[in-house]
Each structure stands twice: as C-alpha cells, then as structure tokens.
C-alpha cells in the first residue's frame, strides 16, 4: 500500500483508505462500462442507481423517516446559511439562532440578510467554552425556526442533547458531527452538512428536510436554492456533483460495513475520551471546554508555552501526524478525529504528545 499519514485536518478531512482504494480500482472502468463514473451522464440509469443507493444507505444509517427528503446539493454549508432563511422564513419574520461560536455566527449574519434573525442565547458569557443551557434560551413566540450548530468545528464545543422547540422547526448545521453516532432525525425540521468531514469529499452538501417545510420559500429565492425545486427534481435540477455523490455513497457503504452508527459511536466515544483524558492528566496540554460541551470530533488544545507551537507542528509532521494546527482565529492546536481516524491513530497522536512534552521539559 502507498504511504498514508495520520491526517487530523478539520476538512477536507481524511477519508477511509478502503474507500479511496475502491475508487482507485474502478476509476478507469466503472462497473465494466469502460468509462469512469465521472464520465457518466447524470441522467443515465447507471448514475441514477448510484444516487439512489447512496440515498438509501444514508437513510438506513440515520433512520431517516419517510416524510423527510434527502437532497444532494452544492455550495457547501455556507450556501445553506442563505438557503435556510430564504426557504423557511418570510422576509421580516423572526428566526432564533443559538450562538455557540464562529460557525453559528456566520449562519446568523447571513440569516439577517433575509429575515429578522436574532440571537436567542449565546455562549459569549462562558467565553465560548460551553453550550448555553436550554433554560437560558429566550426563544421568540413565532419564530420561523430555531438554528443550532450542534458541533462548532473551530471552538470544539458540542451539544450533548437535542433541544425541544415544539412546533417551531429545529434547524441544525451538522457539518462536523453528522454520522459520528446515531441521531433522532425526527426531532429536526432540517439538517444540513457540508460533506468534507464525515460524508465524503468537498463539493457536496447534504440537506435532510421535512416535507411540510418545502413550500415556505420567499418569492425571490433563486430557483436552484429552492428546496421544493430540488426535491421535485431528485437534486438534479442542474448537473449535480457526480463524483462527490459517488464517493459519499462509498463512505456510506463503508460505514455500514463497520457496523453502522452505533458501532461508530462506540469507537468515537473511546477516541475522544482517550485524548481528553490524556490532555486533562497532563500539565503541559490544556483544553478549556466544559466537560459536557466537549466535541467528539474536533479537539482543540494549547501547549503550556505558545513559543513551542512551531516546533510541535514540525515534529508532529516528521512523525506522520499532519494538520494539527488550530484555526487561525483561535491559535493553538486542534485534532479533528472524524470517522476515518482510527483508534490507533489517536494512540499515535497521544504517544507523540507525551514524548514531545517530556523532551521540552
Ligand atoms: N459549518 C460548520 C460547522 C463547518 O465546520 C463549516 C466548514 N468547516 C462550515 C459550516 C462551512 O462549510 P462549507 O465550507 O462547506 O461552506
């Protein structure tokens, strides 16, 4: 096998090696057709089967109820920041946002362009080290929706519960936590996720939307951003990202082979627990997030001396541990340990961290 390092990138993130090998093996001649899957018409029966199988496997993995549509879109989670208010709120209608960090604030800023988006609760008071408890949320009476970011990829802050919003649809940006564990989809009005962490390569955005929310769009909503248009056209109003859908389909198959999301949850829980336990025991590394709000997927940490950051990153890279630099807005380090990162890889990271801390003493 060719050389593969441990890649802790927050996204585009590591993909399972088995998935890449399968894609490589069938790249030139897909299913004996003599063409690559990238060279198939998106209107062909064969490609339709790729989409249908990917959707079926995603539905099985997440237990998506029949009254939800699955859309395979483009434009990233960022375009959904605009599509959501355009589709779910009328201009001037209130929408409640829970501010837990950089990504929820980006969603809010875009929401404000299309409706009366407001902050209903903020993690500001805790310095963004914990999710504000539901008892402190000040929800509006007639909000179009409540928006949450269940996992803040940069801050490493994660909800450990699903809020109860009654008749108001709960909308969630699950970009960096979808498929990390089972999820009760029926609690949400809409779920969206950029693919490039736990789903597949960048270029694909998955939206899971309850059917009764398809017909609320503002008149100015661009045709391509309309959930109704995309649902009625099987996500093929225009040319979809065919290669990304195919690769996501391979990831869904791989997840089923691993035992599905309950099995992934066990592995992910152990991976995160091990890394946090090591950081907490160490007097050299630190993670400031309150225990109940700690992300399973993105684990930021600092070194006792910031001056050592460059050396840490260089030596990590020499040891085959890549992309541990924290986001430019927060500094320090961050290990993103999505589904494709094995328990052994987390063990190698801890081994390196321990060795490094000992050396610099
Ligand atoms: N939301 C979250 C939680 C993210 O982590 C990211 C990307 N890292 C985005 C939104 C933006 O996603 P995209 O680049 O697909 O637009």
Short mmCIF file of C-alpha atoms and ligand atoms in Angstrom, two decimals:
data_model
loop_
_atom_site.label_atom_id
_atom_site.label_comp_id
_atom_site.label_asym_id
_atom_site.label_seq_id
_atom_site.Cartn_x
_atom_site.Cartn_y
_atom_site.Cartn_z
CA UNK A 1 0.00 0.00 0.00
CA UNK A 2 1.19 3.52 -0.69
CA UNK A 3 2.30 5.88 2.06
CA UNK A 4 -0.60 7.23 4.19
CA UNK A 5 -0.09 9.57 7.15
CA UNK A 6 -2.45 10.30 10.05
CA UNK A 7 -4.34 13.36 8.81
CA UNK A 8 -6.09 15.35 11.54
CA UNK A 9 -7.37 18.01 9.14
CA UNK A 10 -10.71 19.63 10.07
CA UNK A 11 -11.85 19.47 6.47
CA UNK A 12 -11.50 18.46 3.76
CA UNK A 13 -10.70 15.61 6.12
CA UNK A 14 -9.26 12.13 5.93
CA UNK A 15 -11.35 9.61 4.00
CA UNK A 16 -11.30 5.88 4.81
CA UNK A 17 -8.40 4.29 2.92
CA UNK A 18 -10.67 1.43 1.86
CA UNK A 19 -12.97 3.93 0.13
CA UNK A 20 -10.10 5.56 -1.76
CA UNK A 21 -8.78 2.15 -2.81
CA UNK A 22 -12.18 1.13 -4.15
CA UNK A 23 -12.49 4.41 -6.06
CA UNK A 24 -8.99 3.94 -7.42
CA UNK A 25 -9.68 0.39 -8.53
CA UNK A 26 -12.75 1.38 -10.51
CA UNK A 27 -11.62 4.82 -11.66
CA UNK A 28 -10.94 3.99 -15.29
CA UNK A 29 -13.54 1.31 -15.80
CA UNK A 30 -16.61 1.70 -13.63
CA UNK A 31 -18.68 -1.49 -13.41
CA UNK A 32 -17.29 -2.79 -16.70
CA UNK A 33 -18.67 0.17 -18.65
CA UNK A 34 -15.26 1.28 -19.91
CA UNK A 35 -15.74 4.78 -18.52
CA UNK A 36 -15.12 6.47 -15.20
CA UNK A 37 -18.11 7.23 -13.00
CA UNK A 38 -17.16 10.90 -13.60
CA UNK A 39 -17.84 10.45 -17.29
CA UNK A 40 -21.41 9.16 -16.95
CA UNK A 41 -24.37 11.35 -17.75
CA UNK A 42 -26.13 12.35 -14.58
CA UNK A 43 -29.34 11.45 -16.40
CA UNK A 44 -28.18 7.88 -17.10
CA UNK A 45 -29.83 4.93 -15.40
CA UNK A 46 -26.45 3.90 -14.06
CA UNK A 47 -25.78 7.20 -12.33
CA UNK A 48 -29.34 7.36 -11.03
CA UNK A 49 -28.64 3.99 -9.39
CA UNK A 50 -25.52 5.44 -7.72
CA UNK A 51 -27.64 8.27 -6.28
CA UNK A 52 -30.48 6.00 -5.22
CA UNK A 53 -28.13 3.60 -3.44
CA UNK A 54 -26.31 6.45 -1.71
CA UNK A 55 -29.62 7.91 -0.52
CA UNK A 56 -30.91 4.52 0.62
CA UNK A 57 -27.75 3.81 2.61
CA UNK A 58 -27.83 7.27 4.21
CA UNK A 59 -31.50 6.75 5.10
CA UNK A 60 -30.69 3.37 6.66
CA UNK A 61 -27.69 4.69 8.59
CA UNK A 62 -29.57 7.64 10.10
CA UNK A 63 -33.01 6.04 10.19
CA UNK A 64 -34.43 8.98 8.22
CA UNK A 65 -38.26 8.94 8.41
CA UNK A 66 -40.24 8.70 5.15
CA UNK A 67 -41.60 12.24 5.48
CA UNK A 68 -38.11 13.69 5.07
CA UNK A 69 -36.42 14.41 1.74
CA UNK A 70 -32.71 13.93 1.22
CA UNK A 71 -31.12 16.48 -1.11
CA UNK A 72 -27.62 16.26 -2.61
CA UNK A 73 -26.66 19.88 -3.28
CA UNK A 74 -23.67 22.13 -3.95
CA UNK A 75 -22.40 25.38 -2.45
CA UNK A 76 -21.29 23.97 0.90
CA UNK A 77 -22.86 24.53 4.29
CA UNK A 78 -22.24 28.23 3.67
CA UNK A 79 -24.81 28.46 0.89
CA UNK A 80 -27.31 26.83 3.25
CA UNK A 81 -26.78 29.79 5.60
CA UNK A 82 -28.68 31.76 2.91
CA UNK A 83 -30.96 28.98 1.61
CA UNK A 84 -32.41 28.31 5.06
CA UNK A 85 -33.87 31.79 5.74
CA UNK A 86 -34.92 32.11 2.09
CA UNK A 87 -36.81 28.81 2.23
CA UNK A 88 -38.14 28.74 5.77
CA UNK A 89 -38.82 32.36 6.78
CA UNK A 90 -40.72 35.20 5.21
CA UNK A 91 -38.84 38.49 4.89
CA UNK A 92 -39.17 40.25 8.24
CA UNK A 93 -40.12 37.09 10.14
CA UNK A 94 -38.11 36.32 13.26
CA UNK A 95 -35.70 33.36 13.32
CA UNK A 96 -33.87 32.37 16.51
CA UNK A 97 -30.17 31.47 16.45
CA UNK A 98 -28.16 29.93 19.27
CA UNK A 99 -24.68 31.43 19.21
CA UNK A 100 -22.12 28.82 20.17
CA UNK A 101 -19.17 30.01 18.11
CA UNK A 102 -17.81 31.08 14.77
CA UNK A 103 -19.99 28.91 12.55
CA UNK A 104 -23.27 29.76 14.24
CA UNK A 105 -22.40 33.45 13.98
CA UNK A 106 -21.70 33.09 10.27
CA UNK A 107 -25.09 31.44 9.84
CA UNK A 108 -26.71 34.24 11.84
CA UNK A 109 -25.04 37.01 9.82
CA UNK A 110 -26.37 35.52 6.60
CA UNK A 111 -29.79 34.90 8.14
CA UNK A 112 -30.04 38.62 8.94
CA UNK A 113 -29.92 39.41 5.24
CA UNK A 114 -33.17 37.55 4.54
CA UNK A 115 -35.25 37.66 7.72
CA UNK A 116 -35.24 39.05 11.27
CA UNK A 117 -32.59 36.63 12.51
CA UNK A 118 -31.66 37.22 16.15
CA UNK A 119 -29.59 35.63 18.91
CA UNK A 120 -31.81 33.75 21.37
CA UNK A 121 -28.89 32.54 23.51
CA UNK A 122 -25.15 32.93 23.40
CA UNK A 123 -22.11 31.10 24.73
CA UNK A 124 -20.45 34.50 24.94
CA UNK A 125 -20.79 34.64 28.75
CA UNK A 126 -18.74 31.44 29.12
CA UNK A 127 -16.09 32.61 26.65
CA UNK A 128 -17.48 30.00 24.23
CA UNK A 129 -16.45 27.14 26.48
CA UNK A 130 -19.93 25.65 26.87
CA UNK A 131 -23.31 25.42 25.16
CA UNK A 132 -25.82 27.71 26.92
CA UNK A 133 -28.39 25.54 28.74
CA UNK A 134 -31.87 25.49 27.23
CA UNK A 135 -33.27 27.03 30.42
CA UNK A 136 -31.46 30.27 29.47
CA UNK A 137 -32.70 30.46 25.89
CA UNK A 138 -35.02 33.35 25.10
CA UNK A 139 -36.96 31.96 22.19
CA UNK A 140 -39.41 34.11 20.23
CA UNK A 141 -43.10 33.26 20.13
CA UNK A 142 -43.47 32.91 16.40
CA UNK A 143 -40.01 32.18 15.08
CA UNK A 144 -39.74 30.67 11.61
CA UNK A 145 -37.15 28.26 13.01
CA UNK A 146 -34.51 27.81 15.70
CA UNK A 147 -30.99 27.38 14.32
CA UNK A 148 -28.27 25.49 16.16
CA UNK A 149 -24.74 24.39 15.31
CA UNK A 150 -24.52 21.10 17.22
CA UNK A 151 -20.77 20.94 16.77
CA UNK A 152 -18.59 24.02 16.45
CA UNK A 153 -15.68 22.76 14.37
CA UNK A 154 -13.32 25.58 15.37
CA UNK A 155 -14.16 26.00 19.06
CA UNK A 156 -14.64 22.29 19.76
CA UNK A 157 -17.96 22.92 21.52
CA UNK A 158 -20.73 20.37 21.03
CA UNK A 159 -24.34 19.93 22.15
CA UNK A 160 -24.86 16.72 24.11
CA UNK A 161 -28.64 16.91 23.74
CA UNK A 162 -31.28 17.79 21.15
CA UNK A 163 -33.28 20.88 22.18
CA UNK A 164 -37.07 20.80 22.27
CA UNK A 165 -38.57 23.59 20.18
CA UNK A 166 -42.19 22.46 19.99
CA UNK A 167 -43.92 23.50 16.76
CA UNK A 168 -41.01 25.66 15.67
CA UNK A 169 -38.74 23.69 13.32
CA UNK A 170 -35.27 22.97 14.68
CA UNK A 171 -32.60 23.57 12.03
CA UNK A 172 -29.12 22.16 12.57
CA UNK A 173 -25.75 22.60 10.90
CA UNK A 174 -24.34 19.12 11.44
CA UNK A 175 -21.36 19.61 9.10
CA UNK A 176 -18.76 18.32 11.53
CA UNK A 177 -20.69 15.76 13.56
CA UNK A 178 -23.17 14.04 11.22
CA UNK A 179 -22.68 10.25 11.06
CA UNK A 180 -20.45 10.24 14.16
CA UNK A 181 -23.25 8.49 16.11
CA UNK A 182 -26.97 7.67 15.77
CA UNK A 183 -29.31 10.66 15.51
CA UNK A 184 -33.06 11.06 16.01
CA UNK A 185 -33.78 12.88 12.75
CA UNK A 186 -37.48 13.23 13.63
CA UNK A 187 -36.56 15.88 16.21
CA UNK A 188 -35.39 18.25 13.46
CA UNK A 189 -37.12 20.23 10.76
CA UNK A 190 -33.97 20.46 8.69
CA UNK A 191 -30.43 19.13 8.93
CA UNK A 192 -27.59 20.23 6.68
CA UNK A 193 -23.93 19.33 6.35
CA UNK A 194 -21.02 20.08 4.07
CA UNK A 195 -19.69 16.67 3.06
CA UNK A 196 -15.98 17.19 3.53
CA UNK A 197 -15.69 15.81 7.08
CA UNK A 198 -17.70 12.68 7.75
CA UNK A 199 -19.55 12.21 4.44
CA UNK A 200 -17.06 12.40 1.60
CA UNK A 201 -15.12 14.97 -0.41
CA UNK A 202 -15.96 18.67 -0.63
CA UNK A 203 -18.36 19.77 -3.37
CA UNK A 204 -21.40 18.01 -1.93
CA UNK A 205 -23.80 19.34 0.68
CA UNK A 206 -26.43 17.07 2.20
CA UNK A 207 -29.78 18.54 3.26
CA UNK A 208 -32.40 16.46 5.07
CA UNK A 209 -35.66 18.38 5.20
CA UNK A 210 -39.14 17.57 6.50
CA UNK A 211 -41.68 17.62 3.67
CA UNK A 212 -44.01 20.15 5.24
CA UNK A 213 -41.20 22.74 5.10
CA UNK A 214 -40.75 22.58 1.33
CA UNK A 215 -43.29 25.26 0.43
CA UNK A 216 -42.42 28.25 2.58
CA UNK A 217 -39.84 29.89 0.31
CA UNK A 218 -39.70 33.61 -0.28
CA UNK A 219 -40.61 34.62 -3.84
CA UNK A 220 -37.11 35.92 -4.54
CA UNK A 221 -35.45 32.58 -3.69
CA UNK A 222 -33.22 31.60 -6.61
CA UNK A 223 -34.62 28.54 -8.38
CA UNK A 224 -31.55 26.47 -7.59
CA UNK A 225 -31.78 27.30 -3.88
CA UNK A 226 -35.43 26.26 -3.61
CA UNK A 227 -35.82 23.05 -1.62
CA UNK A 228 -39.10 22.37 -3.46
CA UNK A 229 -37.35 22.58 -6.84
CA UNK A 230 -34.51 20.35 -5.70
CA UNK A 231 -36.86 17.82 -4.07
CA UNK A 232 -39.11 17.65 -7.15
CA UNK A 233 -36.12 17.13 -9.40
CA UNK A 234 -34.33 14.50 -7.35
CA UNK A 235 -31.49 17.02 -6.69
CA UNK A 236 -30.92 17.13 -10.44
CA UNK A 237 -32.44 20.43 -11.49
CA UNK A 238 -28.98 21.02 -12.89
CA UNK A 239 -25.86 18.86 -13.04
CA UNK A 240 -25.11 17.50 -9.57
CA UNK A 241 -21.58 16.87 -8.19
CA UNK A 242 -21.50 13.32 -9.53
CA UNK A 243 -18.04 12.27 -8.34
CA UNK A 244 -18.70 13.59 -4.83
CA UNK A 245 -22.05 11.74 -4.64
CA UNK A 246 -20.39 8.52 -5.79
CA UNK A 247 -17.64 8.88 -3.17
CA UNK A 248 -20.14 9.71 -0.43
CA UNK A 249 -22.00 6.56 -1.46
CA UNK A 250 -18.81 4.54 -0.94
CA UNK A 251 -18.37 6.13 2.52
CA UNK A 252 -21.97 5.17 3.43
CA UNK A 253 -21.26 1.58 2.37
CA UNK A 254 -18.06 1.60 4.42
CA UNK A 255 -19.98 2.86 7.45
CA UNK A 256 -22.48 0.03 7.09
CA UNK A 257 -19.59 -2.45 6.91
CA UNK A 258 -18.19 -1.00 10.15
CA UNK A 259 -21.48 -1.87 11.87
CA UNK A 260 -23.36 1.40 11.31
CA UNK A 261 -23.58 4.43 13.54
CA UNK A 262 -23.90 2.62 16.88
CA UNK A 263 -20.57 0.96 16.23
CA UNK A 264 -19.05 4.27 15.09
CA UNK A 265 -20.40 5.97 18.23
CA UNK A 266 -18.59 3.48 20.46
CA UNK A 267 -15.33 3.99 18.60
CA UNK A 268 -15.71 7.77 18.50
CA UNK A 269 -16.61 7.95 22.18
CA UNK A 270 -13.47 5.97 23.09
CA UNK A 271 -11.23 8.04 20.79
CA UNK A 272 -12.37 11.35 22.25
CA UNK A 273 -12.36 10.09 25.86
CA UNK A 274 -8.79 8.87 25.48
CA UNK A 275 -7.49 12.14 24.06
CA UNK A 276 -9.34 14.33 26.59
CA UNK A 277 -8.19 12.10 29.46
CA UNK A 278 -4.60 12.46 28.33
CA UNK A 279 -4.90 16.25 27.97
CA UNK A 280 -6.60 16.60 31.37
CA UNK A 281 -3.97 14.50 33.13
CA UNK A 282 -1.13 16.41 31.52
CA UNK A 283 0.16 19.64 32.99
CA UNK A 284 1.59 20.61 29.60
CA UNK A 285 -1.54 20.47 27.41
CA UNK A 286 -4.87 22.15 28.05
CA UNK A 287 -8.42 22.05 26.68
CA UNK A 288 -10.67 24.78 28.14
CA UNK A 289 -14.07 23.38 27.14
CA UNK A 290 -16.53 22.38 29.85
CA UNK A 291 -16.71 18.58 30.00
CA UNK A 292 -20.38 18.25 28.99
CA UNK A 293 -19.85 20.50 25.94
CA UNK A 294 -16.73 18.83 24.59
CA UNK A 295 -16.75 17.86 20.94
CA UNK A 296 -16.16 14.25 19.97
CA UNK A 297 -14.85 15.29 16.58
CA UNK A 298 -12.72 18.44 16.97
CA UNK A 299 -10.43 18.69 19.97
CA UNK A 300 -8.57 21.98 20.36
CA UNK A 301 -5.69 22.12 22.81
CA UNK A 302 -2.92 24.50 23.77
CA UNK A 303 0.66 23.91 24.86
CA UNK A 304 1.93 25.34 28.16
CA UNK A 305 4.24 27.57 26.10
CA UNK A 306 2.96 29.03 22.82
CA UNK A 307 6.55 29.55 21.68
CA UNK A 308 6.74 25.80 21.20
CA UNK A 309 3.83 25.64 18.73
CA UNK A 310 6.01 25.73 15.63
CA UNK A 311 8.33 23.03 16.91
CA UNK A 312 5.37 20.87 17.95
CA UNK A 313 3.86 21.09 14.46
CA UNK A 314 7.17 20.40 12.70
CA UNK A 315 7.98 17.38 14.82
CA UNK A 316 4.43 16.08 14.54
CA UNK A 317 4.70 16.27 10.77
CA UNK A 318 8.03 14.43 10.85
CA UNK A 319 6.23 11.71 12.81
CA UNK A 320 3.50 11.44 10.16
CA UNK A 321 0.86 13.40 12.14
CA UNK A 322 -0.49 16.14 9.88
CA UNK A 323 -2.70 19.21 10.12
CA UNK A 324 -2.73 19.70 13.87
CA UNK A 325 -2.60 23.50 13.70
CA UNK A 326 -5.60 25.19 15.33
CA UNK A 327 -7.80 27.54 13.31
CA UNK A 328 -6.11 30.89 12.63
CA UNK A 329 -8.77 32.70 14.69
CA UNK A 330 -8.03 30.77 17.91
CA UNK A 331 -4.44 29.55 17.56
CA UNK A 332 -3.06 26.56 19.46
CA UNK A 333 -3.68 23.06 18.14
CA UNK A 334 -6.71 21.11 17.03
CA UNK A 335 -7.04 17.40 16.36
CA UNK A 336 -10.03 16.55 14.18
CA UNK A 337 -10.80 12.90 14.74
CA UNK A 338 -13.67 12.12 12.38
CA UNK A 339 -14.85 8.61 11.49
CA UNK A 340 -11.89 7.86 9.21
CA UNK A 341 -9.38 8.45 12.04
CA UNK A 342 -8.73 5.13 13.75
CA UNK A 343 -8.24 4.47 17.44
CA UNK A 344 -4.65 3.57 16.61
CA UNK A 345 -4.13 6.99 15.02
CA UNK A 346 -5.36 8.66 18.22
CA UNK A 347 -2.97 6.43 20.16
CA UNK A 348 -0.08 7.55 17.93
CA UNK A 349 -1.05 11.20 18.49
CA UNK A 350 -1.08 10.75 22.27
CA UNK A 351 2.25 8.92 22.11
CA UNK A 352 3.77 11.80 20.18
CA UNK A 353 2.30 14.45 22.50
CA UNK A 354 3.67 12.64 25.51
CA UNK A 355 7.13 12.27 24.03
CA UNK A 356 7.15 15.94 22.99
CA UNK A 357 6.12 17.17 26.45
CA UNK A 358 8.88 15.08 28.03
CA UNK A 359 11.53 16.32 25.60
CA UNK A 360 10.86 20.01 26.12
CA UNK A 361 10.91 19.79 29.90
N1 LIG B 1 -20.46 24.92 9.37
C1 LIG B 1 -19.54 24.22 10.04
C2 LIG B 1 -19.88 23.68 11.39
C3 LIG B 1 -18.29 23.99 9.45
O1 LIG B 1 -17.36 23.30 10.12
C4 LIG B 1 -18.01 24.51 8.18
C5 LIG B 1 -16.69 24.28 7.47
N2 LIG B 1 -15.63 23.94 8.20
C6 LIG B 1 -19.00 25.26 7.54
C7 LIG B 1 -20.22 25.43 8.15
C8 LIG B 1 -18.76 25.84 6.18
O2 LIG B 1 -18.82 24.79 5.28
P1 LIG B 1 -18.55 24.93 3.74
O3 LIG B 1 -17.09 25.22 3.58
O4 LIG B 1 -18.97 23.59 3.22
O5 LIG B 1 -19.39 26.03 3.22
#
